[in-house]
Short mmCIF file of C-alpha atoms in Angstrom, two decimals:
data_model
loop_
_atom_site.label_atom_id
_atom_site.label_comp_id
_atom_site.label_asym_id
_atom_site.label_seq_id
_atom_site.Cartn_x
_atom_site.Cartn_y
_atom_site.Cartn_z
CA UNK F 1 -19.13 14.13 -11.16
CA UNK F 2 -16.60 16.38 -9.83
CA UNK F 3 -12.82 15.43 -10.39
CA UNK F 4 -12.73 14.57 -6.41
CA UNK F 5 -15.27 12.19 -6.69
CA UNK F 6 -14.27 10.56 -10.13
CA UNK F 7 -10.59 10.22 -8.49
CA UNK F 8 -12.07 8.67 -5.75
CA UNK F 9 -14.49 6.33 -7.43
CA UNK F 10 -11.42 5.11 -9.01
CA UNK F 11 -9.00 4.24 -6.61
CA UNK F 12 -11.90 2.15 -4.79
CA UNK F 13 -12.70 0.07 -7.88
CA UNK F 14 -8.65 -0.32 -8.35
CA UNK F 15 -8.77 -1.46 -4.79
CA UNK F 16 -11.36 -3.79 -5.64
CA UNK F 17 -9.46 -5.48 -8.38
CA UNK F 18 -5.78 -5.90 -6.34
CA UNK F 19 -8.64 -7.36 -3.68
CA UNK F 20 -9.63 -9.62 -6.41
CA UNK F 21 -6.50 -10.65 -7.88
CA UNK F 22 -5.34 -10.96 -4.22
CA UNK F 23 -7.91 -13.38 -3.53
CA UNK F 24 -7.26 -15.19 -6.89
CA UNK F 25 -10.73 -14.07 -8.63
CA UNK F 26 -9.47 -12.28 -11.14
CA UNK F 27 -8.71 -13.57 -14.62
CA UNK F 28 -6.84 -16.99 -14.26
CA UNK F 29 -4.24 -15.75 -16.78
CA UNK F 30 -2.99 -13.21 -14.50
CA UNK F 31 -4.92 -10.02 -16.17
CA UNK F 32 -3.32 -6.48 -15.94
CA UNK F 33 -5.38 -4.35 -13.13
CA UNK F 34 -4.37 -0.49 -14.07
CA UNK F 35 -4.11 -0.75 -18.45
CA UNK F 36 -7.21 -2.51 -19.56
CA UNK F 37 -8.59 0.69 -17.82
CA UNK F 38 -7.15 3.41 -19.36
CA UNK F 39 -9.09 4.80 -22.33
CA UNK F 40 -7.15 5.72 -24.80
CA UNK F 41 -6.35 2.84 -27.57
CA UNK F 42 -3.38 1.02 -27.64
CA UNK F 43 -0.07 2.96 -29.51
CA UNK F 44 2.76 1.84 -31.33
CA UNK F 45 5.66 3.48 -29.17
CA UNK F 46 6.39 1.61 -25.51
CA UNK F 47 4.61 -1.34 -24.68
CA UNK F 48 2.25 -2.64 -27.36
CA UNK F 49 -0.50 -3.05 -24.60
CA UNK F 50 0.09 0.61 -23.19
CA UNK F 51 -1.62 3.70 -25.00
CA UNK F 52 0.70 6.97 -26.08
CA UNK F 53 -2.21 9.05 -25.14
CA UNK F 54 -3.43 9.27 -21.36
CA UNK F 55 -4.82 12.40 -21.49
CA UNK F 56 -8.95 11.77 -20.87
CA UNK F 57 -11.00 11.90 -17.66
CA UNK F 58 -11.12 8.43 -17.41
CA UNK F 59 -7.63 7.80 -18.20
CA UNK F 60 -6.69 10.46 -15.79
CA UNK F 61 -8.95 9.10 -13.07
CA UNK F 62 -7.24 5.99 -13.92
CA UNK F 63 -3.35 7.05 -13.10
CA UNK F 64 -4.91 9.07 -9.74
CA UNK F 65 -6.30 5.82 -8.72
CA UNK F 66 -2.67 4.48 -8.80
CA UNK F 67 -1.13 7.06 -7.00
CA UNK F 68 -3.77 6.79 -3.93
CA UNK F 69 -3.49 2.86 -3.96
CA UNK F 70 0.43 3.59 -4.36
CA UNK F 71 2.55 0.09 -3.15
CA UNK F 72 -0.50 -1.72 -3.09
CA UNK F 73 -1.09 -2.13 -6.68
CA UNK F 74 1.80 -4.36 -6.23
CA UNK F 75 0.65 -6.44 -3.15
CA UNK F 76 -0.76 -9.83 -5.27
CA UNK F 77 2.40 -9.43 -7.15
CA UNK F 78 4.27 -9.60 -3.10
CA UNK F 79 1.96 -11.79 -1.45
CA UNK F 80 1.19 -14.36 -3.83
CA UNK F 81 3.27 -14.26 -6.47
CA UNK F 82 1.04 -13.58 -9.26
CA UNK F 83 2.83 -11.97 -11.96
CA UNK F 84 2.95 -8.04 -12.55
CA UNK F 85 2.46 -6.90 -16.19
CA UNK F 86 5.05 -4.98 -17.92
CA UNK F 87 2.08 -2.59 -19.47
CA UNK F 88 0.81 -1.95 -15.50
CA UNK F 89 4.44 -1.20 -14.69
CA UNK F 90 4.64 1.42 -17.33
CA UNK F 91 1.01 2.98 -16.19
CA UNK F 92 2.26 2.97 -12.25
CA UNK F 93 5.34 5.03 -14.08
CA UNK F 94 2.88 7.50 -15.78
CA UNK F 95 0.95 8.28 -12.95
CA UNK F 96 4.11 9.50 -11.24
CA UNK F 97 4.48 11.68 -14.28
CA UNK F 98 0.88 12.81 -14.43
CA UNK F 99 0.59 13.58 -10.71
CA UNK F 100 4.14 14.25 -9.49
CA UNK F 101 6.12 14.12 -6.63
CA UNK F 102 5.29 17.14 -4.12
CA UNK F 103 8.78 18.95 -2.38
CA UNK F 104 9.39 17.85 0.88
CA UNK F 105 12.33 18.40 3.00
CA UNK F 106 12.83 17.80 7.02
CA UNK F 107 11.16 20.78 7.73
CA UNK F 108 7.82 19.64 5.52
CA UNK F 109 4.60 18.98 7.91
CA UNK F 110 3.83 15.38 8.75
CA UNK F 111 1.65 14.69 6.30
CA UNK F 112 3.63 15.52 3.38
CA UNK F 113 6.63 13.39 4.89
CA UNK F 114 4.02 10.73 4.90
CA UNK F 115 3.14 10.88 1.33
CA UNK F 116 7.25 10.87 0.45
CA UNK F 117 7.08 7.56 2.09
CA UNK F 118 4.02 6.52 0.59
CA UNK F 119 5.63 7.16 -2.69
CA UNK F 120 9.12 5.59 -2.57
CA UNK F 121 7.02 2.19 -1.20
CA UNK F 122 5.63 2.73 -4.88
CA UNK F 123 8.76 3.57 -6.55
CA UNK F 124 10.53 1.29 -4.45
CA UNK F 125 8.51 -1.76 -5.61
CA UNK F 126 8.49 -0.52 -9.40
CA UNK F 127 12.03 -0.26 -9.90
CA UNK F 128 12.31 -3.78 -8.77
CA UNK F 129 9.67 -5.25 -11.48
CA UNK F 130 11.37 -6.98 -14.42
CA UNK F 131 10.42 -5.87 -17.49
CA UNK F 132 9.72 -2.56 -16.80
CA UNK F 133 12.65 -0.53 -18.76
CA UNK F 134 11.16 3.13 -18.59
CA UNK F 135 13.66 6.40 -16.25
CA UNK F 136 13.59 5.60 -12.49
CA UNK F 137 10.32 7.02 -10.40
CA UNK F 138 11.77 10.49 -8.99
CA UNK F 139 10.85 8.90 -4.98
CA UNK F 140 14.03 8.77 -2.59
CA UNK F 141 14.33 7.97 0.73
CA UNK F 142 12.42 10.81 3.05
CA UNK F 143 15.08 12.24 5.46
CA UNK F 144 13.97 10.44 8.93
CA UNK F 145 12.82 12.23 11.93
CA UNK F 146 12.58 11.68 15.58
CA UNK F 147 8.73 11.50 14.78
CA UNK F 148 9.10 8.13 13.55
CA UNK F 149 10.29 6.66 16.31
CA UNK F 150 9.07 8.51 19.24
CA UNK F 151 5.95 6.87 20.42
CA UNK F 152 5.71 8.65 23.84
CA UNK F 153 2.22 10.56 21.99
CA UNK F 154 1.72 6.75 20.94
CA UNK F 155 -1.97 7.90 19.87
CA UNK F 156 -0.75 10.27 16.93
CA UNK F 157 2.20 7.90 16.27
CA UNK F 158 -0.32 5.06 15.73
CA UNK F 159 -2.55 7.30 13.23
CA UNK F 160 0.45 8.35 11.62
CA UNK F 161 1.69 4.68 11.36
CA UNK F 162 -1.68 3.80 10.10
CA UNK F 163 -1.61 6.14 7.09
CA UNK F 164 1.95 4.17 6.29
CA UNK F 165 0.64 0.83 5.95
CA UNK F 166 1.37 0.06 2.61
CA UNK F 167 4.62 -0.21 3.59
CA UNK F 168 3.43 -2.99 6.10
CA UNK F 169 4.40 -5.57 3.12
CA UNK F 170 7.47 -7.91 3.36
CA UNK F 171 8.60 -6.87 -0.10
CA UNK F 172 10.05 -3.51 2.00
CA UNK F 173 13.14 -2.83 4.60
CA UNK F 174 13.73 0.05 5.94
CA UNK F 175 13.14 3.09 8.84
CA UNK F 176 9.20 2.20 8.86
CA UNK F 177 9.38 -1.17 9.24
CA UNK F 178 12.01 -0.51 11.70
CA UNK F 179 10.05 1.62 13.85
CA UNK F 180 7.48 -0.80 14.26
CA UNK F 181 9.55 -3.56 14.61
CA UNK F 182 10.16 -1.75 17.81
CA UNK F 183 6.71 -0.78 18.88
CA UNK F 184 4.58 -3.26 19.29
CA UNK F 185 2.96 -2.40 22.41
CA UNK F 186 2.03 1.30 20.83
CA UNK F 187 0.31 -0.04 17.75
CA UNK F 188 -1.28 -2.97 19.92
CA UNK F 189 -2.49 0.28 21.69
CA UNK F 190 -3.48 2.25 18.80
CA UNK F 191 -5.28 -0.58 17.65
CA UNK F 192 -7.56 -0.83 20.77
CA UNK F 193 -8.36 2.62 20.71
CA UNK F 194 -9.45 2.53 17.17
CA UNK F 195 -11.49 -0.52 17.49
CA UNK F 196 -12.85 1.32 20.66
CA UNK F 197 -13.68 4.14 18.44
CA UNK F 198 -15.08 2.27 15.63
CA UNK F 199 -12.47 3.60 13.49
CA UNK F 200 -12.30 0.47 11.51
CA UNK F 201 -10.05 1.55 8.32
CA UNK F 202 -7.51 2.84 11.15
CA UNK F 203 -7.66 0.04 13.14
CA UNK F 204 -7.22 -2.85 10.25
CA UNK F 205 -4.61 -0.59 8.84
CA UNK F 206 -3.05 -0.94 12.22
CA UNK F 207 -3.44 -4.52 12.52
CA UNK F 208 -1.31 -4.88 8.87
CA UNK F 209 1.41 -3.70 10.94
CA UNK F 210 0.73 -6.12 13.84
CA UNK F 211 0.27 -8.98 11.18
CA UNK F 212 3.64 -8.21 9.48
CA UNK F 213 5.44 -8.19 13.20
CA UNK F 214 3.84 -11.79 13.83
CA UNK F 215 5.03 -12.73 10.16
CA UNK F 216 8.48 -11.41 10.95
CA UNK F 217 8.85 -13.56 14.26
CA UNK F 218 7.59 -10.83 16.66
CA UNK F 219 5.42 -11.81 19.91
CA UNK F 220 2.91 -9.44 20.08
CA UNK F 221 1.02 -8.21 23.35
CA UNK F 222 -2.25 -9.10 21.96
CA UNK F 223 -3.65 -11.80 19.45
CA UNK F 224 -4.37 -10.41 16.74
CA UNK F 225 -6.94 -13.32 14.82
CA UNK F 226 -9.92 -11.99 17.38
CA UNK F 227 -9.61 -8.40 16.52
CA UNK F 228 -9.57 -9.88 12.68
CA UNK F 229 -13.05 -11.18 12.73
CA UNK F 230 -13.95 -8.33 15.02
CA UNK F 231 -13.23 -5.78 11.75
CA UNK F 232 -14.33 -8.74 9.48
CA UNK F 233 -18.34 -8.69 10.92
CA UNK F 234 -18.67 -4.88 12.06
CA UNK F 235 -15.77 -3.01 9.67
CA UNK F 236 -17.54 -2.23 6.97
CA UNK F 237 -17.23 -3.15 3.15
CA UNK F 238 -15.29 -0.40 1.75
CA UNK F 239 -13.09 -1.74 -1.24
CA UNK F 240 -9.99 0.03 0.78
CA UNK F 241 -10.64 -1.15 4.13
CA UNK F 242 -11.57 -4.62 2.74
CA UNK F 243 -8.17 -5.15 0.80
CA UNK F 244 -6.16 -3.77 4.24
CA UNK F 245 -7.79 -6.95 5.94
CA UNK F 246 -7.08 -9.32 3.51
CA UNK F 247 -3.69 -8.51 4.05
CA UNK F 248 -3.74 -8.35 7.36
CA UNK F 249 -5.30 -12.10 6.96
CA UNK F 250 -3.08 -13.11 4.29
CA UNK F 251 0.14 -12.32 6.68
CA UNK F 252 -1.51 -14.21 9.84
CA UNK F 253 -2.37 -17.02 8.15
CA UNK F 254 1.21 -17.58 6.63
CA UNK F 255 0.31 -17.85 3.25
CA UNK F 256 2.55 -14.84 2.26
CA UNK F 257 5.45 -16.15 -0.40
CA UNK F 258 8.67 -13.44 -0.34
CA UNK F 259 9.57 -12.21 -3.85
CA UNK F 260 10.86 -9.13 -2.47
CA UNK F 261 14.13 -9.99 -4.51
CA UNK F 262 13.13 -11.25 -7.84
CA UNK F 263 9.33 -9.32 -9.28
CA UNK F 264 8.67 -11.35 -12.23
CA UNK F 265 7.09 -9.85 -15.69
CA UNK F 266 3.45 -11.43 -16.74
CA UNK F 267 4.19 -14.20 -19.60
CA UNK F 268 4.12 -12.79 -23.03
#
């Protein structure tokens, strides 16, 4: 298996254990998702559940899973309030270290502005776990363009938008959520279109953005519990796409408890 492929693998069966833990099937104690899955054995330096040595395929497959599911990882920690483990803090840290940061700037192309955002959701939500006492995640605020706001090419804006949606969690403030705050009628049309298309992982990743506006008061100019069970019977079961609509559901059905201010450390 090619390191593609093994990178990929991973982030789908990490996505199907924050879809577990989401959903409360995971181990009742609150079990770690990232460092039970690393390979290496556990070392004496850090946390006494987190290995010193991360540097086999699977371990490395592992941390790349992490940095594709990004803010995510966190979202049973946001949702629900299950707690966050001080050893899966440390592993969201190392995967920043193993796979870094790329340069971006306001001149960088769309898609690496996208990532930048992608990654201070991640470092964003980190920094704010208790317990975790490693160097800050090297993720600051992406300079903002007009592109964020500008929905008059409201089809590439809603794409765009879509590949943000892990920042579609109440846990995070700022430009994103902003910009949608203020665009509900362009995702509401994005949404259509993908649906339309049968572009189901854009169109639930659309709808997280729809769900949070209705969680945060917003009317919206469509209801967004039909196009729900729409995705639900025809979407597909990818791990990915399945964990976007739980959230999506989670946030409708106003089940979501706020911890954006306090994270809490798993119990000893």
């Amino acid at each position: 298996m090619s390191s593609r492929s093994a990178y990929a693998a991973a982030a789908d069966e990490l996505a199907s254990r924050v879809l577990r833990a989401l959903r409360g099937t995971e181990d009742a104690g609150g079990a770690a998702l990232v460092t039970p899955h690393l390979d290496s054995a556990p070392g004496a330096s850090g946390s006494p559940d987190f290995p010193d040595s991360l540097d086999s395929p699977g371990s490395l497959a592992t941390l790349a899973a992490v940095r594709v599911i990004g803010a995510d990882t966190f979202t049973p920690h946001v949702l629900t309030g299950a707690p966050f483990h001080a050893s899966d803090a440390a592993a969201v840290a190392r995967a920043f270290e193993a796979f870094p940061v790329p340069g971006h700037g306001p001149s960088a192309p769309p898609d690496e502005r996208t990532a930048a955002w992608r990654d201070w959701a991640t470092a964003q939500l980190l920094a704010r776990t208790r317990g975790y006492a490693g160097n800050p995640v090297p993720a600051t605020l992406p300079e903002t363009r007009d592109d964020l706001t500008d929905t008059t090419d409201w089809q590439r804006w809603s794409v765009r938008m879509a590949q943000l949606a892990p920042l579609a969690t109440p846990a995070l403030e700022g430009p994103v959520r902003d910009a949608a705050r203020d665009a509900a009628l362009p995702l509401s049309r994005g949404l259509t279109r993908s649906v339309l298309r049968r572009d189901f992982p854009t169109a639930v990743r659309l709808l997280r953005w729809l769900a949070l506006l209705r969680h945060d008061g917003i009317t919206l100019p469509l209801e967004p519990e039909p196009v729900l069970d729409h995705i639900r019977l025809l979407g597909g079961a990818g791990p990915r796409t399945a964990l976007d609509l739980a959230v999506a559901a989670h946030l409708l059905n106003g089940r979501t408890e706020d911890v954006r201010n306090e994270p809490t450390e798993a119990p000893a």
